[in-house]
Amino acid sequence: MKVSLALPSFHIHRGQALPLICNRFNEGPWRQYSQYPPTYAEPLYRKENLEEFSKSGEAESLAFTPIKAALNNQTSSIFHDPMVAKFTNYVMKTGNKALARDLMEKTFEIIKRTQLQKYHQAETEEEKALIECNPINIIHSAVENTRPLLQLTPIKRGGVKYQVPVPITEKHSYFVSMRWLVESGREKERKVHFPEKLAKELLDASRNEGRVVKKKQDLHRQCEANRAYAHYRWS
């Protein structure tokens, strides 16, 4: 007796082919991959990171490990700063990055002119040494001085919502700090444009002064006042 080994025939229409392929793709172990398998290592595109990586001896262990491709905004240029690029994205509206970069360039120009004027007006060398004229360092110090360490989150217990202080993650603290600075620069004042207002806020925050620093201190003060509700975080 002959046994037929013919497989059943499937008639797949044009509209049914894509869902079938997607279902087959989601069944395998690769369904959780975004673009690269987890065995691929993250790329190092900064020169200082490459030098530290080679000195630590970890480069030899990854000699035969595949590396992910660097993103479009990741460059080894000396003019690229990750925090400035992130700050520019927060300034941007409706995808108009050219305008956001132009505003940031004007802000840096105002900061540079202001600091150079103070530098030339200083009388002693000690006073000149204390004046920072690099806008990149000023924006770094401004963001670090306005980073919150705690935040209030509403937690409902017994029909009542309590504002419970919880520690904030490092990534979210940078986001909150830059968001506060951008919002302070966008506050409407007559005859004061956004670059001028933002430059003033960055200079004040770099000296640990200004409204954004006060906003951070008020948040910490509220967290300190609500520390009696901190146990609700684990309940």
PDB file of C-alpha atoms in Angstrom:
ATOM      1  CA  MET A   1       0.000   0.000   0.000  1.00  0.00           C
ATOM      2  CA  LYS A   2       1.397   3.372  -0.962  1.00  0.00           C
ATOM      3  CA  VAL A   3       1.383   6.151   1.609  1.00  0.00           C
ATOM      4  CA  SER A   4       0.997   9.672   0.313  1.00  0.00           C
ATOM      5  CA  LEU A   5       3.469  12.141   1.801  1.00  0.00           C
ATOM      6  CA  ALA A   6       2.119  15.166   0.004  1.00  0.00           C
ATOM      7  CA  LEU A   7       1.682  18.203   2.201  1.00  0.00           C
ATOM      8  CA  PRO A   8      -1.665  20.023   2.203  1.00  0.00           C
ATOM      9  CA  SER A   9      -1.733  23.030  -0.062  1.00  0.00           C
ATOM     10  CA  PHE A  10      -2.503  26.485   1.389  1.00  0.00           C
ATOM     11  CA  HIS A  11      -3.978  29.275  -0.686  1.00  0.00           C
ATOM     12  CA  ILE A  12      -2.646  32.552   0.741  1.00  0.00           C
ATOM     13  CA  HIS A  13      -4.019  35.743  -0.654  1.00  0.00           C
ATOM     14  CA  ARG A  14      -2.019  38.929  -0.885  1.00  0.00           C
ATOM     15  CA  GLY A  15      -3.578  40.428   2.244  1.00  0.00           C
ATOM     16  CA  GLN A  16      -2.963  37.287   4.333  1.00  0.00           C
ATOM     17  CA  ALA A  17       0.751  36.839   3.614  1.00  0.00           C
ATOM     18  CA  LEU A  18       2.055  39.579   5.921  1.00  0.00           C
ATOM     19  CA  PRO A  19       0.138  38.465   9.080  1.00  0.00           C
ATOM     20  CA  LEU A  20       1.299  34.889   8.527  1.00  0.00           C
ATOM     21  CA  ILE A  21       4.942  35.968   8.226  1.00  0.00           C
ATOM     22  CA  CYS A  22       4.661  38.198  11.310  1.00  0.00           C
ATOM     23  CA  ASN A  23       3.135  35.360  13.351  1.00  0.00           C
ATOM     24  CA  ARG A  24       5.914  33.002  12.325  1.00  0.00           C
ATOM     25  CA  PHE A  25       8.490  35.669  13.250  1.00  0.00           C
ATOM     26  CA  ASN A  26       6.940  36.179  16.689  1.00  0.00           C
ATOM     27  CA  GLU A  27       7.050  32.453  17.464  1.00  0.00           C
ATOM     28  CA  GLY A  28      10.837  32.093  17.427  1.00  0.00           C
ATOM     29  CA  PRO A  29      13.377  33.056  20.100  1.00  0.00           C
ATOM     30  CA  TRP A  30      14.152  36.255  18.158  1.00  0.00           C
ATOM     31  CA  ARG A  31      10.742  37.803  18.890  1.00  0.00           C
ATOM     32  CA  GLN A  32      12.208  39.884  21.743  1.00  0.00           C
ATOM     33  CA  TYR A  33      15.037  41.370  19.665  1.00  0.00           C
ATOM     34  CA  SER A  34      14.617  44.993  18.661  1.00  0.00           C
ATOM     35  CA  GLN A  35      17.345  45.084  16.019  1.00  0.00           C
ATOM     36  CA  TYR A  36      20.386  43.307  17.441  1.00  0.00           C
ATOM     37  CA  PRO A  37      20.649  40.139  19.540  1.00  0.00           C
ATOM     38  CA  PRO A  38      21.637  40.624  23.199  1.00  0.00           C
ATOM     39  CA  THR A  39      25.105  39.250  22.451  1.00  0.00           C
ATOM     40  CA  TYR A  40      26.028  42.440  20.553  1.00  0.00           C
ATOM     41  CA  ALA A  41      27.985  45.016  22.563  1.00  0.00           C
ATOM     42  CA  GLU A  42      27.208  48.710  22.757  1.00  0.00           C
ATOM     43  CA  PRO A  43      29.406  50.968  20.566  1.00  0.00           C
ATOM     44  CA  LEU A  44      31.987  53.340  22.059  1.00  0.00           C
ATOM     45  CA  TYR A  45      32.254  56.439  19.875  1.00  0.00           C
ATOM     46  CA  ARG A  46      33.855  58.958  22.272  1.00  0.00           C
ATOM     47  CA  LYS A  47      37.636  59.195  22.196  1.00  0.00           C
ATOM     48  CA  GLU A  48      38.005  59.494  25.972  1.00  0.00           C
ATOM     49  CA  ASN A  49      35.816  56.412  26.481  1.00  0.00           C
ATOM     50  CA  LEU A  50      37.954  54.419  24.053  1.00  0.00           C
ATOM     51  CA  GLU A  51      41.130  55.407  25.896  1.00  0.00           C
ATOM     52  CA  GLU A  52      39.690  54.365  29.276  1.00  0.00           C
ATOM     53  CA  PHE A  53      38.397  51.138  27.749  1.00  0.00           C
ATOM     54  CA  SER A  54      41.800  50.221  26.320  1.00  0.00           C
ATOM     55  CA  LYS A  55      43.615  51.066  29.579  1.00  0.00           C
ATOM     56  CA  SER A  56      41.262  48.950  31.689  1.00  0.00           C
ATOM     57  CA  GLY A  57      42.043  45.831  29.636  1.00  0.00           C
ATOM     58  CA  GLU A  58      38.430  45.111  28.721  1.00  0.00           C
ATOM     59  CA  ALA A  59      39.131  45.652  25.024  1.00  0.00           C
ATOM     60  CA  GLU A  60      40.858  42.274  24.751  1.00  0.00           C
ATOM     61  CA  SER A  61      37.825  40.428  26.112  1.00  0.00           C
ATOM     62  CA  LEU A  62      35.613  41.982  23.422  1.00  0.00           C
ATOM     63  CA  ALA A  63      38.036  41.462  20.558  1.00  0.00           C
ATOM     64  CA  PHE A  64      35.751  38.934  18.817  1.00  0.00           C
ATOM     65  CA  THR A  65      32.400  40.297  20.038  1.00  0.00           C
ATOM     66  CA  PRO A  66      30.115  41.887  17.429  1.00  0.00           C
ATOM     67  CA  ILE A  67      29.408  45.571  18.016  1.00  0.00           C
ATOM     68  CA  LYS A  68      26.189  47.434  17.331  1.00  0.00           C
ATOM     69  CA  ALA A  69      26.256  50.204  14.756  1.00  0.00           C
ATOM     70  CA  ALA A  70      26.439  53.717  16.191  1.00  0.00           C
ATOM     71  CA  LEU A  71      23.347  55.904  15.947  1.00  0.00           C
ATOM     72  CA  ASN A  72      23.103  58.897  13.647  1.00  0.00           C
ATOM     73  CA  ASN A  73      23.522  61.376  16.503  1.00  0.00           C
ATOM     74  CA  GLN A  74      26.529  59.567  17.980  1.00  0.00           C
ATOM     75  CA  THR A  75      29.745  61.091  16.675  1.00  0.00           C
ATOM     76  CA  SER A  76      33.336  61.367  17.803  1.00  0.00           C
ATOM     77  CA  SER A  77      33.557  65.044  16.866  1.00  0.00           C
ATOM     78  CA  ILE A  78      35.125  67.335  19.468  1.00  0.00           C
ATOM     79  CA  PHE A  79      32.213  69.744  18.945  1.00  0.00           C
ATOM     80  CA  HIS A  80      29.607  67.165  19.974  1.00  0.00           C
ATOM     81  CA  ASP A  81      28.351  67.104  23.547  1.00  0.00           C
ATOM     82  CA  PRO A  82      25.609  64.626  24.558  1.00  0.00           C
ATOM     83  CA  MET A  83      24.038  66.949  27.122  1.00  0.00           C
ATOM     84  CA  VAL A  84      23.889  69.886  24.694  1.00  0.00           C
ATOM     85  CA  ALA A  85      22.316  67.620  22.067  1.00  0.00           C
ATOM     86  CA  LYS A  86      19.707  66.437  24.575  1.00  0.00           C
ATOM     87  CA  PHE A  87      19.040  70.019  25.705  1.00  0.00           C
ATOM     88  CA  THR A  88      18.555  71.043  22.066  1.00  0.00           C
ATOM     89  CA  ASN A  89      15.949  68.312  21.647  1.00  0.00           C
ATOM     90  CA  TYR A  90      14.026  69.653  24.662  1.00  0.00           C
ATOM     91  CA  VAL A  91      14.106  73.161  23.185  1.00  0.00           C
ATOM     92  CA  MET A  92      12.848  71.892  19.819  1.00  0.00           C
ATOM     93  CA  LYS A  93       9.157  72.163  18.911  1.00  0.00           C
ATOM     94  CA  THR A  94       7.287  70.359  16.101  1.00  0.00           C
ATOM     95  CA  GLY A  95      10.505  68.791  14.804  1.00  0.00           C
ATOM     96  CA  ASN A  96      12.117  72.093  13.816  1.00  0.00           C
ATOM     97  CA  LYS A  97      15.637  71.217  14.940  1.00  0.00           C
ATOM     98  CA  ALA A  98      17.281  73.898  12.783  1.00  0.00           C
ATOM     99  CA  LEU A  99      15.457  76.576  14.769  1.00  0.00           C
ATOM    100  CA  ALA A 100      16.332  74.868  18.064  1.00  0.00           C
ATOM    101  CA  ARG A 101      20.030  74.778  17.148  1.00  0.00           C
ATOM    102  CA  ASP A 102      19.909  78.429  16.121  1.00  0.00           C
ATOM    103  CA  LEU A 103      18.378  79.353  19.487  1.00  0.00           C
ATOM    104  CA  MET A 104      21.032  77.372  21.358  1.00  0.00           C
ATOM    105  CA  GLU A 105      23.814  79.049  19.348  1.00  0.00           C
ATOM    106  CA  LYS A 106      22.417  82.481  20.190  1.00  0.00           C
ATOM    107  CA  THR A 107      22.152  81.465  23.861  1.00  0.00           C
ATOM    108  CA  PHE A 108      25.789  80.351  23.919  1.00  0.00           C
ATOM    109  CA  GLU A 109      26.833  83.562  22.179  1.00  0.00           C
ATOM    110  CA  ILE A 110      25.084  85.675  24.838  1.00  0.00           C
ATOM    111  CA  ILE A 111      26.677  83.616  27.620  1.00  0.00           C
ATOM    112  CA  LYS A 112      30.116  84.012  26.025  1.00  0.00           C
ATOM    113  CA  ARG A 113      29.740  87.788  25.624  1.00  0.00           C
ATOM    114  CA  THR A 114      28.514  88.197  29.200  1.00  0.00           C
ATOM    115  CA  GLN A 115      31.333  86.169  30.702  1.00  0.00           C
ATOM    116  CA  LEU A 116      34.004  87.831  28.562  1.00  0.00           C
ATOM    117  CA  GLN A 117      32.762  91.234  29.665  1.00  0.00           C
ATOM    118  CA  LYS A 118      33.089  90.171  33.301  1.00  0.00           C
ATOM    119  CA  TYR A 119      36.516  88.706  32.551  1.00  0.00           C
ATOM    120  CA  HIS A 120      37.871  91.952  31.091  1.00  0.00           C
ATOM    121  CA  GLN A 121      36.350  93.996  33.895  1.00  0.00           C
ATOM    122  CA  ALA A 122      38.054  91.890  36.554  1.00  0.00           C
ATOM    123  CA  GLU A 123      41.038  93.620  38.140  1.00  0.00           C
ATOM    124  CA  THR A 124      43.081  90.747  39.569  1.00  0.00           C
ATOM    125  CA  GLU A 125      44.179  87.433  38.123  1.00  0.00           C
ATOM    126  CA  GLU A 126      42.406  85.556  40.929  1.00  0.00           C
ATOM    127  CA  GLU A 127      39.061  87.052  39.906  1.00  0.00           C
ATOM    128  CA  LYS A 128      39.696  86.224  36.257  1.00  0.00           C
ATOM    129  CA  ALA A 129      40.518  82.614  37.142  1.00  0.00           C
ATOM    130  CA  LEU A 130      37.121  82.220  38.816  1.00  0.00           C
ATOM    131  CA  ILE A 131      35.175  83.348  35.727  1.00  0.00           C
ATOM    132  CA  GLU A 132      34.109  80.497  33.445  1.00  0.00           C
ATOM    133  CA  CYS A 133      33.899  81.547  29.800  1.00  0.00           C
ATOM    134  CA  ASN A 134      33.076  78.183  28.210  1.00  0.00           C
ATOM    135  CA  PRO A 135      29.279  77.898  27.630  1.00  0.00           C
ATOM    136  CA  ILE A 136      29.515  74.075  27.567  1.00  0.00           C
ATOM    137  CA  ASN A 137      30.893  73.976  31.113  1.00  0.00           C
ATOM    138  CA  ILE A 138      28.292  76.519  32.228  1.00  0.00           C
ATOM    139  CA  ILE A 139      25.370  74.455  30.966  1.00  0.00           C
ATOM    140  CA  HIS A 140      26.839  71.320  32.585  1.00  0.00           C
ATOM    141  CA  SER A 141      27.163  73.031  35.967  1.00  0.00           C
ATOM    142  CA  ALA A 142      23.674  74.570  35.604  1.00  0.00           C
ATOM    143  CA  VAL A 143      22.068  71.194  34.978  1.00  0.00           C
ATOM    144  CA  GLU A 144      23.980  69.581  37.844  1.00  0.00           C
ATOM    145  CA  ASN A 145      22.968  72.346  40.276  1.00  0.00           C
ATOM    146  CA  THR A 146      19.275  72.058  39.392  1.00  0.00           C
ATOM    147  CA  ARG A 147      18.982  68.266  39.488  1.00  0.00           C
ATOM    148  CA  PRO A 148      16.439  67.115  42.109  1.00  0.00           C
ATOM    149  CA  LEU A 149      17.240  64.144  44.336  1.00  0.00           C
ATOM    150  CA  LEU A 150      13.660  63.404  45.442  1.00  0.00           C
ATOM    151  CA  GLN A 151      10.217  63.722  43.963  1.00  0.00           C
ATOM    152  CA  LEU A 152       6.636  63.514  45.244  1.00  0.00           C
ATOM    153  CA  THR A 153       4.377  60.774  43.919  1.00  0.00           C
ATOM    154  CA  PRO A 154       0.665  60.446  44.834  1.00  0.00           C
ATOM    155  CA  ILE A 155      -0.202  57.137  46.554  1.00  0.00           C
ATOM    156  CA  LYS A 156      -3.779  56.353  47.573  1.00  0.00           C
ATOM    157  CA  ARG A 157      -4.307  54.725  50.977  1.00  0.00           C
ATOM    158  CA  GLY A 158      -7.697  54.438  52.660  1.00  0.00           C
ATOM    159  CA  GLY A 159      -9.437  56.711  50.180  1.00  0.00           C
ATOM    160  CA  VAL A 160      -6.880  59.499  50.738  1.00  0.00           C
ATOM    161  CA  LYS A 161      -4.052  60.461  48.373  1.00  0.00           C
ATOM    162  CA  TYR A 162      -0.729  61.145  50.052  1.00  0.00           C
ATOM    163  CA  GLN A 163       2.201  62.945  48.413  1.00  0.00           C
ATOM    164  CA  VAL A 164       4.943  60.443  49.193  1.00  0.00           C
ATOM    165  CA  PRO A 165       8.612  61.403  48.723  1.00  0.00           C
ATOM    166  CA  VAL A 166      10.545  58.863  46.679  1.00  0.00           C
ATOM    167  CA  PRO A 167      14.084  58.958  45.248  1.00  0.00           C
ATOM    168  CA  ILE A 168      14.349  59.947  41.614  1.00  0.00           C
ATOM    169  CA  THR A 169      16.419  58.090  39.050  1.00  0.00           C
ATOM    170  CA  GLU A 170      19.487  59.731  37.566  1.00  0.00           C
ATOM    171  CA  LYS A 171      18.088  59.781  34.028  1.00  0.00           C
ATOM    172  CA  HIS A 172      14.789  61.327  35.133  1.00  0.00           C
ATOM    173  CA  SER A 173      16.563  63.897  37.309  1.00  0.00           C
ATOM    174  CA  TYR A 174      18.476  65.170  34.265  1.00  0.00           C
ATOM    175  CA  PHE A 175      15.213  65.334  32.327  1.00  0.00           C
ATOM    176  CA  VAL A 176      13.454  67.308  35.077  1.00  0.00           C
ATOM    177  CA  SER A 177      16.402  69.707  35.414  1.00  0.00           C
ATOM    178  CA  MET A 178      16.564  70.501  31.697  1.00  0.00           C
ATOM    179  CA  ARG A 179      12.781  70.764  31.474  1.00  0.00           C
ATOM    180  CA  TRP A 180      12.736  73.320  34.294  1.00  0.00           C
ATOM    181  CA  LEU A 181      15.450  75.373  32.594  1.00  0.00           C
ATOM    182  CA  VAL A 182      13.621  75.375  29.246  1.00  0.00           C
ATOM    183  CA  GLU A 183      10.320  76.298  30.895  1.00  0.00           C
ATOM    184  CA  SER A 184      11.965  79.169  32.757  1.00  0.00           C
ATOM    185  CA  GLY A 185      13.387  80.456  29.468  1.00  0.00           C
ATOM    186  CA  ARG A 186       9.950  80.300  27.839  1.00  0.00           C
ATOM    187  CA  GLU A 187       8.203  82.358  30.506  1.00  0.00           C
ATOM    188  CA  LYS A 188       6.772  85.367  28.711  1.00  0.00           C
ATOM    189  CA  GLU A 189       8.351  88.729  29.369  1.00  0.00           C
ATOM    190  CA  ARG A 190       7.986  91.723  27.136  1.00  0.00           C
ATOM    191  CA  LYS A 191      11.033  92.636  25.042  1.00  0.00           C
ATOM    192  CA  VAL A 192      13.025  89.633  26.336  1.00  0.00           C
ATOM    193  CA  HIS A 193      13.630  86.899  23.781  1.00  0.00           C
ATOM    194  CA  PHE A 194      14.108  83.219  24.544  1.00  0.00           C
ATOM    195  CA  PRO A 195      17.933  83.095  24.084  1.00  0.00           C
ATOM    196  CA  GLU A 196      18.439  86.062  26.425  1.00  0.00           C
ATOM    197  CA  LYS A 197      16.133  84.614  29.089  1.00  0.00           C
ATOM    198  CA  LEU A 198      17.652  81.132  28.829  1.00  0.00           C
ATOM    199  CA  ALA A 199      21.195  82.514  29.004  1.00  0.00           C
ATOM    200  CA  LYS A 200      20.324  84.411  32.190  1.00  0.00           C
ATOM    201  CA  GLU A 201      18.777  81.308  33.773  1.00  0.00           C
ATOM    202  CA  LEU A 202      21.783  79.158  32.863  1.00  0.00           C
ATOM    203  CA  LEU A 203      24.228  81.690  34.306  1.00  0.00           C
ATOM    204  CA  ASP A 204      22.202  81.969  37.522  1.00  0.00           C
ATOM    205  CA  ALA A 205      21.897  78.188  37.849  1.00  0.00           C
ATOM    206  CA  SER A 206      25.632  77.708  37.267  1.00  0.00           C
ATOM    207  CA  ARG A 207      26.219  79.952  40.313  1.00  0.00           C
ATOM    208  CA  ASN A 208      23.625  77.934  42.271  1.00  0.00           C
ATOM    209  CA  GLU A 209      21.170  80.842  42.166  1.00  0.00           C
ATOM    210  CA  GLY A 210      17.993  81.766  40.339  1.00  0.00           C
ATOM    211  CA  ARG A 211      14.427  80.563  40.111  1.00  0.00           C
ATOM    212  CA  VAL A 212      15.200  77.027  38.928  1.00  0.00           C
ATOM    213  CA  VAL A 213      17.473  76.377  41.911  1.00  0.00           C
ATOM    214  CA  LYS A 214      14.763  77.777  44.190  1.00  0.00           C
ATOM    215  CA  LYS A 215      12.262  75.439  42.544  1.00  0.00           C
ATOM    216  CA  LYS A 216      14.495  72.459  43.318  1.00  0.00           C
ATOM    217  CA  GLN A 217      14.936  73.582  46.907  1.00  0.00           C
ATOM    218  CA  ASP A 218      11.161  74.020  47.323  1.00  0.00           C
ATOM    219  CA  LEU A 219      10.629  70.473  46.063  1.00  0.00           C
ATOM    220  CA  HIS A 220      13.197  69.113  48.533  1.00  0.00           C
ATOM    221  CA  ARG A 221      11.520  71.132  51.303  1.00  0.00           C
ATOM    222  CA  GLN A 222       8.141  69.583  50.465  1.00  0.00           C
ATOM    223  CA  CYS A 223       9.687  66.114  50.462  1.00  0.00           C
ATOM    224  CA  GLU A 224      11.201  66.803  53.868  1.00  0.00           C
ATOM    225  CA  ALA A 225       7.825  67.985  55.187  1.00  0.00           C
ATOM    226  CA  ASN A 226       6.112  64.807  53.890  1.00  0.00           C
ATOM    227  CA  ARG A 227       8.729  62.364  55.166  1.00  0.00           C
ATOM    228  CA  ALA A 228       6.126  60.971  57.608  1.00  0.00           C
ATOM    229  CA  TYR A 229       4.401  59.364  54.585  1.00  0.00           C
ATOM    230  CA  ALA A 230       7.573  57.714  53.281  1.00  0.00           C
ATOM    231  CA  HIS A 231       6.527  54.303  54.654  1.00  0.00           C
ATOM    232  CA  TYR A 232       3.600  54.240  52.198  1.00  0.00           C
ATOM    233  CA  ARG A 233       6.130  53.640  49.470  1.00  0.00           C
ATOM    234  CA  TRP A 234       6.567  49.980  50.540  1.00  0.00           C
ATOM    235  CA  SER A 235       3.080  49.288  51.874  1.00  0.00           C
TER     236      SER A 235
END
